[in-house]
Short mmCIF file of C-alpha atoms in Angstrom, two decimals:
data_model
loop_
_atom_site.label_atom_id
_atom_site.label_comp_id
_atom_site.label_asym_id
_atom_site.label_seq_id
_atom_site.Cartn_x
_atom_site.Cartn_y
_atom_site.Cartn_z
CA UNK R 1 12.93 57.52 83.27
CA UNK R 2 13.29 61.73 81.71
CA UNK R 3 15.56 63.33 80.32
CA UNK R 4 18.42 60.99 78.69
CA UNK R 5 21.59 63.62 79.21
CA UNK R 6 24.12 61.75 82.38
CA UNK R 7 25.42 58.82 82.65
CA UNK R 8 26.36 58.08 85.93
CA UNK R 9 30.72 58.30 86.63
CA UNK R 10 30.13 54.59 88.46
CA UNK R 11 28.04 53.12 85.65
CA UNK R 12 24.88 52.65 87.95
CA UNK R 13 21.43 52.99 85.94
CA UNK R 14 19.27 56.41 87.42
CA UNK R 15 17.14 54.92 89.57
CA UNK R 16 19.40 52.20 90.85
CA UNK R 17 20.48 52.40 94.30
CA UNK R 18 24.80 51.89 95.75
CA UNK R 19 25.68 48.46 96.49
CA UNK R 20 26.62 47.12 98.92
CA UNK R 21 23.82 47.68 100.41
CA UNK R 22 24.08 45.40 104.20
CA UNK R 23 22.01 46.13 107.72
CA UNK R 24 22.12 44.16 110.52
CA UNK R 25 21.12 44.72 114.31
CA UNK R 26 22.69 43.86 117.03
CA UNK R 27 25.93 45.83 116.44
CA UNK R 28 26.07 47.83 120.23
CA UNK R 29 25.50 45.02 123.03
CA UNK R 30 25.28 48.16 125.57
CA UNK R 31 22.43 49.52 123.51
CA UNK R 32 18.97 48.69 124.05
CA UNK R 33 18.41 48.10 120.15
CA UNK R 34 21.08 48.36 117.12
CA UNK R 35 21.57 48.30 113.47
CA UNK R 36 23.98 49.42 110.97
CA UNK R 37 23.44 49.73 107.36
CA UNK R 38 25.75 50.60 104.78
CA UNK R 39 24.85 51.66 101.40
CA UNK R 40 27.51 52.25 99.25
CA UNK R 41 30.97 53.28 100.56
CA UNK R 42 28.86 55.48 103.22
CA UNK R 43 28.61 52.98 107.18
CA UNK R 44 25.80 54.60 109.70
CA UNK R 45 25.29 53.05 113.29
CA UNK R 46 22.33 53.49 115.32
CA UNK R 47 21.77 52.63 119.51
CA UNK R 48 18.47 53.31 120.96
CA UNK R 49 18.33 53.33 125.06
CA UNK R 50 15.12 53.50 126.87
CA UNK R 51 12.87 53.78 127.51
CA UNK R 52 13.76 55.33 130.75
CA UNK R 53 12.53 58.65 132.87
CA UNK R 54 13.13 61.94 130.94
CA UNK R 55 15.26 64.22 132.74
CA UNK R 56 15.27 67.73 133.91
CA UNK R 57 11.54 66.67 135.23
CA UNK R 58 9.39 70.30 133.10
CA UNK R 59 11.54 68.36 130.20
CA UNK R 60 8.79 65.29 130.71
CA UNK R 61 5.29 64.89 128.93
CA UNK R 62 2.86 63.22 130.44
CA UNK R 63 1.22 63.07 127.56
CA UNK R 64 3.01 60.83 125.74
CA UNK R 65 6.76 60.19 125.82
CA UNK R 66 9.82 61.88 124.21
CA UNK R 67 12.09 60.94 120.63
CA UNK R 68 15.99 62.63 120.99
CA UNK R 69 17.84 61.52 118.53
CA UNK R 70 21.19 62.43 118.00
CA UNK R 71 23.28 62.51 114.87
CA UNK R 72 26.38 62.48 114.80
CA UNK R 73 29.74 62.68 112.32
CA UNK R 74 33.13 60.94 113.21
CA UNK R 75 35.77 63.37 112.16
CA UNK R 76 37.60 61.59 109.82
CA UNK R 77 34.30 60.38 108.79
CA UNK R 78 34.73 62.34 104.93
CA UNK R 79 38.12 63.25 103.18
CA UNK R 80 38.82 66.97 105.50
CA UNK R 81 38.70 66.21 108.91
CA UNK R 82 35.69 67.97 110.63
CA UNK R 83 36.27 68.57 114.34
CA UNK R 84 34.88 65.90 117.05
CA UNK R 85 31.51 67.03 118.87
CA UNK R 86 28.27 69.35 117.35
CA UNK R 87 27.99 71.00 115.15
CA UNK R 88 24.76 73.17 113.47
CA UNK R 89 24.60 70.63 110.22
CA UNK R 90 24.76 67.75 112.49
CA UNK R 91 21.98 69.98 115.46
CA UNK R 92 19.25 69.80 112.73
CA UNK R 93 19.95 66.64 111.65
CA UNK R 94 18.95 64.83 114.40
CA UNK R 95 16.03 67.26 114.42
CA UNK R 96 14.63 66.23 111.01
CA UNK R 97 15.95 62.41 112.29
CA UNK R 98 13.10 62.73 114.91
CA UNK R 99 10.59 64.44 112.37
CA UNK R 100 11.20 61.29 110.63
CA UNK R 101 11.23 58.71 112.78
CA UNK R 102 8.21 59.89 115.44
CA UNK R 103 5.60 59.49 112.84
CA UNK R 104 5.98 55.59 113.25
CA UNK R 105 6.15 55.29 116.91
CA UNK R 106 3.47 54.58 119.73
CA UNK R 107 4.85 57.75 122.43
CA UNK R 108 1.48 57.75 123.71
CA UNK R 109 2.70 54.26 125.35
CA UNK R 110 6.04 55.53 127.47
CA UNK R 111 4.09 59.42 129.14
CA UNK R 112 7.61 61.65 130.60
CA UNK R 113 10.30 58.53 129.17
CA UNK R 114 12.53 59.34 126.77
CA UNK R 115 13.52 57.40 123.80
CA UNK R 116 17.31 58.37 123.14
CA UNK R 117 18.25 57.64 119.72
CA UNK R 118 22.36 57.72 118.86
CA UNK R 119 23.50 58.63 115.15
CA UNK R 120 26.95 57.37 114.42
CA UNK R 121 28.47 57.93 110.64
CA UNK R 122 31.10 55.87 110.50
CA UNK R 123 32.30 56.08 107.13
CA UNK R 124 30.69 58.95 104.51
CA UNK R 125 29.75 59.45 100.53
CA UNK R 126 26.75 60.98 100.80
CA UNK R 127 23.75 59.88 102.07
CA UNK R 128 24.99 59.99 105.82
CA UNK R 129 21.75 61.28 107.30
CA UNK R 130 19.57 58.65 104.82
CA UNK R 131 21.51 55.37 105.63
CA UNK R 132 20.71 56.51 109.61
CA UNK R 133 16.91 56.78 109.67
CA UNK R 134 17.83 53.69 107.95
CA UNK R 135 19.83 51.82 111.63
CA UNK R 136 18.13 53.82 113.04
CA UNK R 137 14.11 52.49 111.74
CA UNK R 138 15.84 49.66 112.49
CA UNK R 139 17.55 49.99 115.66
CA UNK R 140 14.26 50.70 117.19
CA UNK R 141 12.13 48.27 115.79
CA UNK R 142 15.66 45.99 117.67
CA UNK R 143 14.84 47.31 120.62
CA UNK R 144 10.91 46.42 120.72
CA UNK R 145 9.58 49.41 120.89
CA UNK R 146 6.02 49.82 120.05
CA UNK R 147 5.87 51.25 116.31
CA UNK R 148 3.12 51.40 113.13
CA UNK R 149 4.93 50.74 110.98
CA UNK R 150 9.38 50.97 109.70
CA UNK R 151 10.84 53.88 107.48
CA UNK R 152 12.42 53.82 105.50
CA UNK R 153 15.25 56.49 103.35
CA UNK R 154 16.56 57.52 100.21
CA UNK R 155 17.44 60.85 98.81
CA UNK R 156 16.57 61.34 95.33
CA UNK R 157 18.57 64.09 93.11
CA UNK R 158 18.17 65.63 90.19
CA UNK R 159 21.63 65.80 88.05
CA UNK R 160 21.67 68.36 85.59
CA UNK R 161 18.76 67.42 84.04
CA UNK R 162 17.76 64.13 84.71
CA UNK R 163 16.69 62.51 88.32
CA UNK R 164 19.38 59.51 89.49
CA UNK R 165 18.58 57.59 93.18
CA UNK R 166 20.79 57.54 95.52
CA UNK R 167 23.35 60.13 94.71
CA UNK R 168 27.55 59.72 95.95
CA UNK R 169 30.23 62.18 96.87
CA UNK R 170 30.48 63.15 93.88
CA UNK R 171 26.59 63.46 92.60
CA UNK R 172 25.80 65.31 95.39
CA UNK R 173 28.50 67.93 95.68
CA UNK R 174 30.30 67.59 93.13
CA UNK R 175 28.87 67.80 89.60
CA UNK R 176 28.52 71.03 88.68
CA UNK R 177 27.49 71.50 84.35
CA UNK R 178 24.27 72.72 83.14
CA UNK R 179 21.87 72.58 85.59
CA UNK R 180 23.73 70.87 88.56
CA UNK R 181 22.70 69.10 91.34
CA UNK R 182 19.79 69.06 93.50
CA UNK R 183 19.54 66.80 96.82
CA UNK R 184 16.47 65.01 97.78
CA UNK R 185 16.56 63.37 100.63
CA UNK R 186 12.65 61.65 102.02
CA UNK R 187 12.10 58.86 104.03
CA UNK R 188 9.04 57.51 103.24
CA UNK R 189 6.19 54.79 106.04
CA UNK R 190 5.98 51.89 104.46
CA UNK R 191 2.89 52.93 104.19
CA UNK R 192 3.86 55.22 102.06
CA UNK R 193 3.53 58.37 104.35
CA UNK R 194 6.45 60.67 103.56
CA UNK R 195 7.27 62.35 107.13
CA UNK R 196 10.81 63.95 105.46
CA UNK R 197 11.77 65.65 101.93
CA UNK R 198 14.22 67.97 102.20
CA UNK R 199 15.27 69.39 99.03
CA UNK R 200 18.01 71.96 97.63
CA UNK R 201 18.42 73.16 94.50
CA UNK R 202 15.90 73.55 91.86
CA UNK R 203 13.59 71.36 90.22
CA UNK R 204 9.28 71.71 88.83
CA UNK R 205 6.91 70.02 90.56
CA UNK R 206 6.01 68.02 88.30
CA UNK R 207 10.01 66.59 88.14
CA UNK R 208 9.22 66.79 92.73
CA UNK R 209 6.59 63.99 91.55
CA UNK R 210 8.65 62.02 90.06
CA UNK R 211 11.03 62.21 92.31
CA UNK R 212 8.67 60.62 95.06
CA UNK R 213 7.73 57.98 93.49
CA UNK R 214 11.15 57.08 92.60
CA UNK R 215 11.95 57.33 96.43
CA UNK R 216 8.76 55.38 97.14
CA UNK R 217 9.65 52.46 95.05
CA UNK R 218 13.60 52.73 96.37
CA UNK R 219 11.94 52.79 99.63
CA UNK R 220 10.75 49.34 99.27
CA UNK R 221 13.25 47.65 98.34
CA UNK R 222 15.17 49.00 102.20
CA UNK R 223 12.67 48.36 103.72
CA UNK R 224 12.84 44.72 102.09
CA UNK R 225 16.42 44.73 103.72
CA UNK R 226 15.68 46.02 106.70
CA UNK R 227 13.79 43.82 108.06
CA UNK R 228 15.36 41.29 106.20
CA UNK R 229 17.72 42.29 108.44
CA UNK R 230 15.62 42.19 111.75
CA UNK R 231 14.40 39.05 111.53
CA UNK R 232 17.11 37.09 111.49
CA UNK R 233 17.90 38.52 114.32
CA UNK R 234 15.68 36.66 115.75
CA UNK R 235 16.91 32.78 114.63
CA UNK Z 1 13.78 48.02 127.94
CA UNK Z 2 15.11 48.90 130.75
CA UNK Z 3 12.88 51.83 132.89
CA UNK Z 4 16.20 52.61 135.13
CA UNK Z 5 17.82 56.20 135.15
CA UNK Z 6 21.66 55.28 134.96
CA UNK Z 7 22.53 51.38 135.16
CA UNK Z 8 24.93 50.79 137.81
CA UNK Z 9 26.62 47.72 138.60
CA UNK Z 10 24.35 45.91 141.70
CA UNK Z 11 26.04 45.86 145.42
CA UNK Z 12 25.76 42.26 145.63
CA UNK Z 13 27.88 42.02 141.95
CA UNK Z 14 30.45 44.16 142.89
CA UNK Z 15 30.91 42.14 146.47
CA UNK Z 16 31.72 38.59 144.96
CA UNK Z 17 33.62 40.89 142.39
CA UNK Z 18 35.83 40.91 145.77
CA UNK Z 19 35.00 37.83 147.32
CA UNK Z 20 36.45 35.77 143.81
CA UNK Z 21 39.30 38.02 143.64
CA UNK Z 22 39.72 37.20 147.39
CA UNK Z 23 40.00 33.77 146.47
CA UNK Z 24 41.81 34.40 143.44
CA UNK Z 25 39.65 34.18 140.41
CA UNK Z 26 37.71 36.47 138.73
CA UNK Z 27 34.70 36.58 138.26
CA UNK Z 28 34.41 35.53 134.15
CA UNK Z 29 36.98 33.54 134.75
CA UNK Z 30 40.15 34.97 133.27
CA UNK Z 31 43.21 35.20 135.17
CA UNK Z 32 43.92 38.32 137.36
CA UNK Z 33 46.83 39.02 134.48
CA UNK Z 34 44.16 37.72 131.47
CA UNK Z 35 43.40 40.01 128.75
CA UNK Z 36 39.95 39.56 126.92
CA UNK Z 37 40.69 38.22 123.91
CA UNK Z 38 41.30 40.95 121.43
CA UNK Z 39 40.73 41.39 117.82
CA UNK Z 40 42.02 44.43 115.51
CA UNK Z 41 39.63 45.41 112.10
CA UNK Z 42 41.84 47.39 109.58
CA UNK Z 43 39.93 50.43 107.10
CA UNK Z 44 36.32 51.09 108.39
CA UNK Z 45 36.49 53.96 107.48
CA UNK Z 46 38.13 55.37 104.27
CA UNK Z 47 38.70 58.12 104.07
CA UNK Z 48 40.72 58.35 107.49
CA UNK Z 49 44.11 58.13 106.80
CA UNK Z 50 44.51 54.72 108.36
CA UNK Z 51 41.39 53.76 110.54
CA UNK Z 52 41.05 50.52 113.04
CA UNK Z 53 38.23 49.48 115.12
CA UNK Z 54 39.56 47.60 118.42
CA UNK Z 55 37.77 45.35 120.73
CA UNK Z 56 38.33 43.96 124.12
CA UNK Z 57 35.94 41.21 124.55
CA UNK Z 58 32.99 42.87 124.40
CA UNK Z 59 34.22 46.57 124.60
CA UNK Z 60 34.41 48.28 121.27
CA UNK Z 61 37.00 51.26 119.91
CA UNK Z 62 37.12 53.04 116.48
CA UNK Z 63 40.28 55.13 115.64
CA UNK Z 64 41.02 57.00 112.71
CA UNK Z 65 43.91 58.64 111.50
CA UNK Z 66 43.52 62.27 110.19
CA UNK Z 67 46.24 64.50 108.97
CA UNK Z 68 46.11 67.77 106.81
CA UNK Z 69 49.10 70.92 106.51
CA UNK Z 70 49.38 73.63 108.75
CA UNK Z 71 52.05 75.64 110.38
CA UNK Z 72 53.64 74.92 112.95
CA UNK Z 73 53.66 75.46 116.71
CA UNK Z 74 56.48 78.72 118.22
CA UNK Z 75 58.42 75.89 120.05
CA UNK Z 76 58.95 73.04 117.43
CA UNK Z 77 58.86 75.24 113.35
CA UNK Z 78 59.67 72.33 112.24
CA UNK Z 79 58.79 69.33 113.37
CA UNK Z 80 54.58 68.30 112.35
CA UNK Z 81 52.30 68.72 114.74
CA UNK Z 82 50.25 66.10 116.94
CA UNK Z 83 47.13 65.89 118.06
CA UNK Z 84 44.57 63.26 120.23
CA UNK Z 85 41.08 63.39 120.89
CA UNK Z 86 38.99 60.87 122.08
CA UNK Z 87 35.06 60.69 122.03
CA UNK Z 88 33.11 58.82 124.34
CA UNK Z 89 29.79 58.19 122.27
CA UNK Z 90 26.49 58.00 124.15
CA UNK Z 91 26.04 55.16 122.06
CA UNK Z 92 28.58 53.19 123.82
CA UNK Z 93 26.98 53.12 127.13
CA UNK Z 94 23.44 54.67 128.52
CA UNK Z 95 25.79 55.73 131.60
CA UNK Z 96 26.98 58.35 128.78
CA UNK Z 97 25.12 61.86 128.22
CA UNK Z 98 24.66 64.13 125.63
CA UNK Z 99 26.57 66.76 126.19
CA UNK Z 100 30.67 69.05 126.23
CA UNK Z 101 32.86 65.78 126.25
CA UNK Z 102 33.27 64.67 129.88
CA UNK Z 103 36.71 63.93 132.62
CA UNK Z 104 36.88 60.21 131.23
CA UNK Z 105 37.25 61.11 127.75
CA UNK Z 106 39.85 63.80 127.99
CA UNK Z 107 41.31 61.89 130.56
CA UNK Z 108 41.83 58.83 127.86
CA UNK Z 109 42.38 61.61 125.02
CA UNK Z 110 45.00 63.65 127.20
CA UNK Z 111 46.42 60.64 128.56
CA UNK Z 112 47.33 58.43 125.00
CA UNK Z 113 48.62 61.94 123.70
CA UNK Z 114 51.17 62.05 125.73
CA UNK Z 115 52.13 58.11 125.76
CA UNK Z 116 52.11 58.55 121.62
CA UNK Z 117 53.91 62.03 121.53
CA UNK Z 118 56.95 61.31 124.71
CA UNK Z 119 57.39 57.85 123.01
CA UNK Z 120 58.79 59.33 119.76
CA UNK Z 121 56.45 56.63 117.69
CA UNK Z 122 56.00 59.29 115.17
CA UNK Z 123 58.73 60.73 113.49
CA UNK Z 124 57.49 64.61 114.06
CA UNK Z 125 60.53 65.85 112.64
CA UNK Z 126 59.76 63.94 108.77
CA UNK Z 127 56.62 65.67 108.85
CA UNK Z 128 58.09 69.68 107.69
CA UNK Z 129 57.36 70.29 105.23
CA UNK Z 130 58.92 73.80 104.70
CA UNK Z 131 60.77 74.99 108.49
CA UNK Z 132 58.95 77.41 110.08
CA UNK Z 133 55.94 77.27 107.64
CA UNK Z 134 54.13 74.48 107.05
CA UNK Z 135 54.28 71.00 108.41
CA UNK Z 136 51.94 68.06 108.81
CA UNK Z 137 49.88 68.13 111.35
CA UNK Z 138 48.88 64.02 111.78
CA UNK Z 139 44.70 63.70 114.44
CA UNK Z 140 44.76 60.49 115.78
CA UNK Z 141 40.66 60.88 117.10
CA UNK Z 142 38.90 57.55 119.07
CA UNK Z 143 35.25 57.07 119.18
CA UNK Z 144 33.81 54.35 121.87
CA UNK Z 145 31.40 52.21 120.24
CA UNK Z 146 30.63 49.56 123.50
CA UNK Z 147 32.03 50.57 126.13
CA UNK Z 148 32.31 47.21 128.92
CA UNK Z 149 35.59 48.23 130.26
CA UNK Z 150 38.83 49.43 129.86
CA UNK Z 151 38.66 51.65 126.82
CA UNK Z 152 42.10 53.65 127.61
CA UNK Z 153 44.12 50.40 126.76
CA UNK Z 154 41.36 49.46 123.31
CA UNK Z 155 41.80 53.17 122.62
CA UNK Z 156 46.02 53.32 123.19
CA UNK Z 157 46.01 50.04 120.86
CA UNK Z 158 43.90 51.43 118.78
CA UNK Z 159 46.21 54.49 118.18
CA UNK Z 160 49.72 52.62 117.79
CA UNK Z 161 47.73 50.23 115.62
CA UNK Z 162 46.08 52.62 113.24
CA UNK Z 163 49.05 54.88 112.97
CA UNK Z 164 51.07 51.51 111.86
CA UNK Z 165 49.11 51.16 108.57
CA UNK Z 166 48.39 54.80 108.23
CA UNK Z 167 50.29 56.06 104.66
CA UNK Z 168 50.27 60.28 104.14
CA UNK Z 169 48.11 61.70 101.13
CA UNK Z 170 49.82 63.70 98.40
CA UNK Z 171 50.62 67.01 98.99
CA UNK Z 172 50.73 69.76 95.93
CA UNK Z 173 52.84 72.09 97.16
CA UNK Z 174 52.26 74.81 93.89
CA UNK Z 175 48.82 74.36 94.85
CA UNK Z 176 48.76 74.30 98.20
CA UNK Z 177 46.27 72.21 98.50
CA UNK Z 178 46.45 67.96 99.69
CA UNK Z 179 45.56 65.60 97.57
CA UNK Z 180 43.37 62.58 100.54
CA UNK Z 181 43.19 60.61 97.02
CA UNK Z 182 46.37 60.01 96.41
CA UNK Z 183 47.61 57.81 99.47
CA UNK Z 184 51.17 56.84 99.21
CA UNK Z 185 53.99 56.53 102.14
CA UNK Z 186 53.17 55.82 105.06
CA UNK Z 187 53.46 58.16 108.45
CA UNK Z 188 57.13 58.17 109.19
CA UNK Z 189 57.77 55.61 112.54
CA UNK Z 190 59.76 54.62 114.78
CA UNK Z 191 59.73 50.37 115.57
CA UNK Z 192 58.18 50.63 118.83
CA UNK Z 193 54.57 49.89 120.32
CA UNK Z 194 54.05 52.38 123.51
CA UNK Z 195 50.64 50.24 124.81
CA UNK Z 196 48.50 52.15 127.29
CA UNK Z 197 48.45 49.45 129.30
CA UNK Z 198 46.50 49.71 133.02
CA UNK Z 199 47.06 47.65 135.97
CA UNK Z 200 43.71 47.77 138.35
CA UNK Z 201 43.39 47.81 142.09
CA UNK Z 202 40.70 45.31 144.34
CA UNK Z 203 41.33 44.39 147.67
CA UNK Z 204 44.94 43.41 147.76
CA UNK Z 205 45.19 42.47 144.10
CA UNK Z 206 46.17 43.78 140.75
CA UNK Z 207 44.64 43.11 137.83
CA UNK Z 208 44.61 43.90 133.75
CA UNK Z 209 41.64 44.81 131.46
CA UNK Z 210 38.76 45.26 133.93
CA UNK Z 211 35.40 44.60 132.24
CA UNK Z 212 32.94 48.10 133.75
CA UNK Z 213 31.88 45.72 136.51
CA UNK Z 214 35.25 45.91 138.19
CA UNK Z 215 36.11 48.99 137.29
CA UNK Z 216 33.17 49.85 139.14
CA UNK Z 217 34.90 48.33 141.66
CA UNK Z 218 38.43 49.41 140.85
CA UNK Z 219 39.73 51.73 144.34
CA UNK Z 220 42.28 53.06 142.31
CA UNK Z 221 44.34 52.46 138.88
CA UNK Z 222 47.34 53.18 137.32
CA UNK Z 223 48.28 53.10 133.24
CA UNK Z 224 52.14 52.83 132.01
CA UNK Z 225 52.19 53.37 128.54
CA UNK Z 226 55.67 51.59 127.56
CA UNK Z 227 57.19 49.67 124.69
CA UNK Z 228 58.71 46.99 125.58
CA UNK Z 229 60.37 48.00 128.77
CA UNK Z 230 61.04 51.97 128.65
CA UNK Z 231 58.10 53.36 130.12
CA UNK Z 232 56.93 56.66 128.63
CA UNK Z 233 53.95 58.23 129.96
CA UNK Z 234 51.90 57.03 133.75
CA UNK Z 235 49.40 58.02 135.39
CA UNK Z 236 47.61 56.88 138.96
CA UNK Z 237 43.99 57.47 138.63
CA UNK Z 238 41.28 57.23 141.99
CA UNK Z 239 42.39 58.47 145.32
CA UNK Z 240 43.79 55.57 146.73
CA UNK Z 241 46.74 55.59 147.69
CA UNK Z 242 49.47 52.79 146.23
CA UNK Z 243 52.51 51.46 147.62
CA UNK Z 244 55.75 51.51 146.31
CA UNK Z 245 55.41 48.15 146.03
CA UNK Z 246 52.26 48.17 144.22
CA UNK Z 247 53.61 50.36 141.65
CA UNK Z 248 56.77 47.58 141.41
CA UNK Z 249 54.73 45.45 141.13
CA UNK Z 250 52.28 47.57 138.80
CA UNK Z 251 55.14 48.13 136.16
CA UNK Z 252 56.23 44.24 136.48
CA UNK Z 253 52.66 43.12 134.84
CA UNK Z 254 52.78 45.69 132.35
CA UNK Z 255 56.20 44.90 130.69
CA UNK Z 256 54.27 40.57 130.63
CA UNK Z 257 51.09 42.04 129.43
CA UNK Z 258 52.68 43.74 126.76
CA UNK Z 259 54.68 41.22 124.98
CA UNK Z 260 51.60 39.48 124.60
CA UNK Z 261 50.08 42.35 123.11
CA UNK Z 262 52.91 43.05 120.99
CA UNK Z 263 51.87 39.70 119.91
CA UNK Z 264 49.19 39.79 119.13
CA UNK Z 265 49.68 43.06 117.69
CA UNK Z 266 51.66 42.76 115.61
CA UNK Z 267 49.89 39.24 114.17
CA UNK Z 268 46.42 41.00 113.45
CA UNK Z 269 47.92 43.52 111.69
CA UNK Z 270 49.83 41.13 108.84
#
């Protein structure tokens, strides 16, 4: 690990994920596939509907199917109530989620069709987009959409000078000492390809490379949890 | 995986539901006045002042209470505010499309709002901090997770249940700041339970707690918000008329169902 410095409030090691981590599929009976992913106090659920005909017709892609993700946060999932309905933030996260997941899907099998993935954040304590992507990847697999790989997602942070894994709300938005807080959510396929990367703060190239290695290791752990939940559903 | 655009109840199923009802039976074996299994899970969202997840059979809704300090309405300067919204998430059914709230969601929000408001279950006069200037607003937000019919009754049960377990955050009057990490007192409530209960008419039969298929067959419905026999709100939905006698029967049925629900809800909130 890099610098000593920052000691985590909740007693975690710098490379330790929050607990509990819970994953379950089949949580929405109406959906073609669904999953819940909880990490610490953040809870996301995702439901997949489709593949189905894309409407309106001019949105159809004759080459391949379309993945359409929507990320939505419950008004009461955060301390200060947010207005129900879409926002600029949720619109951006929805698109980021599509980009993170699309490379793993064999969409060429569904020309003119659309696969809808709806993500709902029930309880938020930072890392909601990552939890949403983890739930969505599981829900797509649960729906039987042909996939090359799974996607796992985690946020790594730089708190003052230290690199820490899986930021909680305090670390993400309240910590304000030294070099402050840098949030770097990353999504990675099991084969190691990066499908989503965002960064908010300041960091050197050397440290960013280290961040990616930390994220890869953590995503492997998350992948095992996702896989286990999917296998359990088959029992 | 389904290739259909929108799933609707097939005609054969509709006909069979009607035929069964003519013989006084329901498709899933329930009595005409039989409610599906009700479960209430408390505290499903910790940042909410109170939250519940209500399941009625496969129907699944979550309701959360948030509170904030704001200015009162000019016509009630010494009373807290109440706001109820419902969102039917596309996550909860293939029939729900993306976009601004459609009529169904707006109606659920408004009908639940009236049931809560008119019953005066919340003692809004006790939620005044400084007359004309500062009062608490109580937000009740409803989300559907899985729609298998009768979202409205599940939402109403959830709203009452969430109110009963909610805790008010602290308010620092000097700093003019709500401290959400410290919640102590319960919301001041009158000892009533104004559930909204919906009766559907199919043929000559009145049924309660319809599944999605039964909702599709329903000709008309009437939602009655009441507590211990006192009616606080009503809404007739659908264009088929009701006879006076049918409304009278519906009210009797609601009174009976209310007693059963009251017992079940109190048990689960213990």
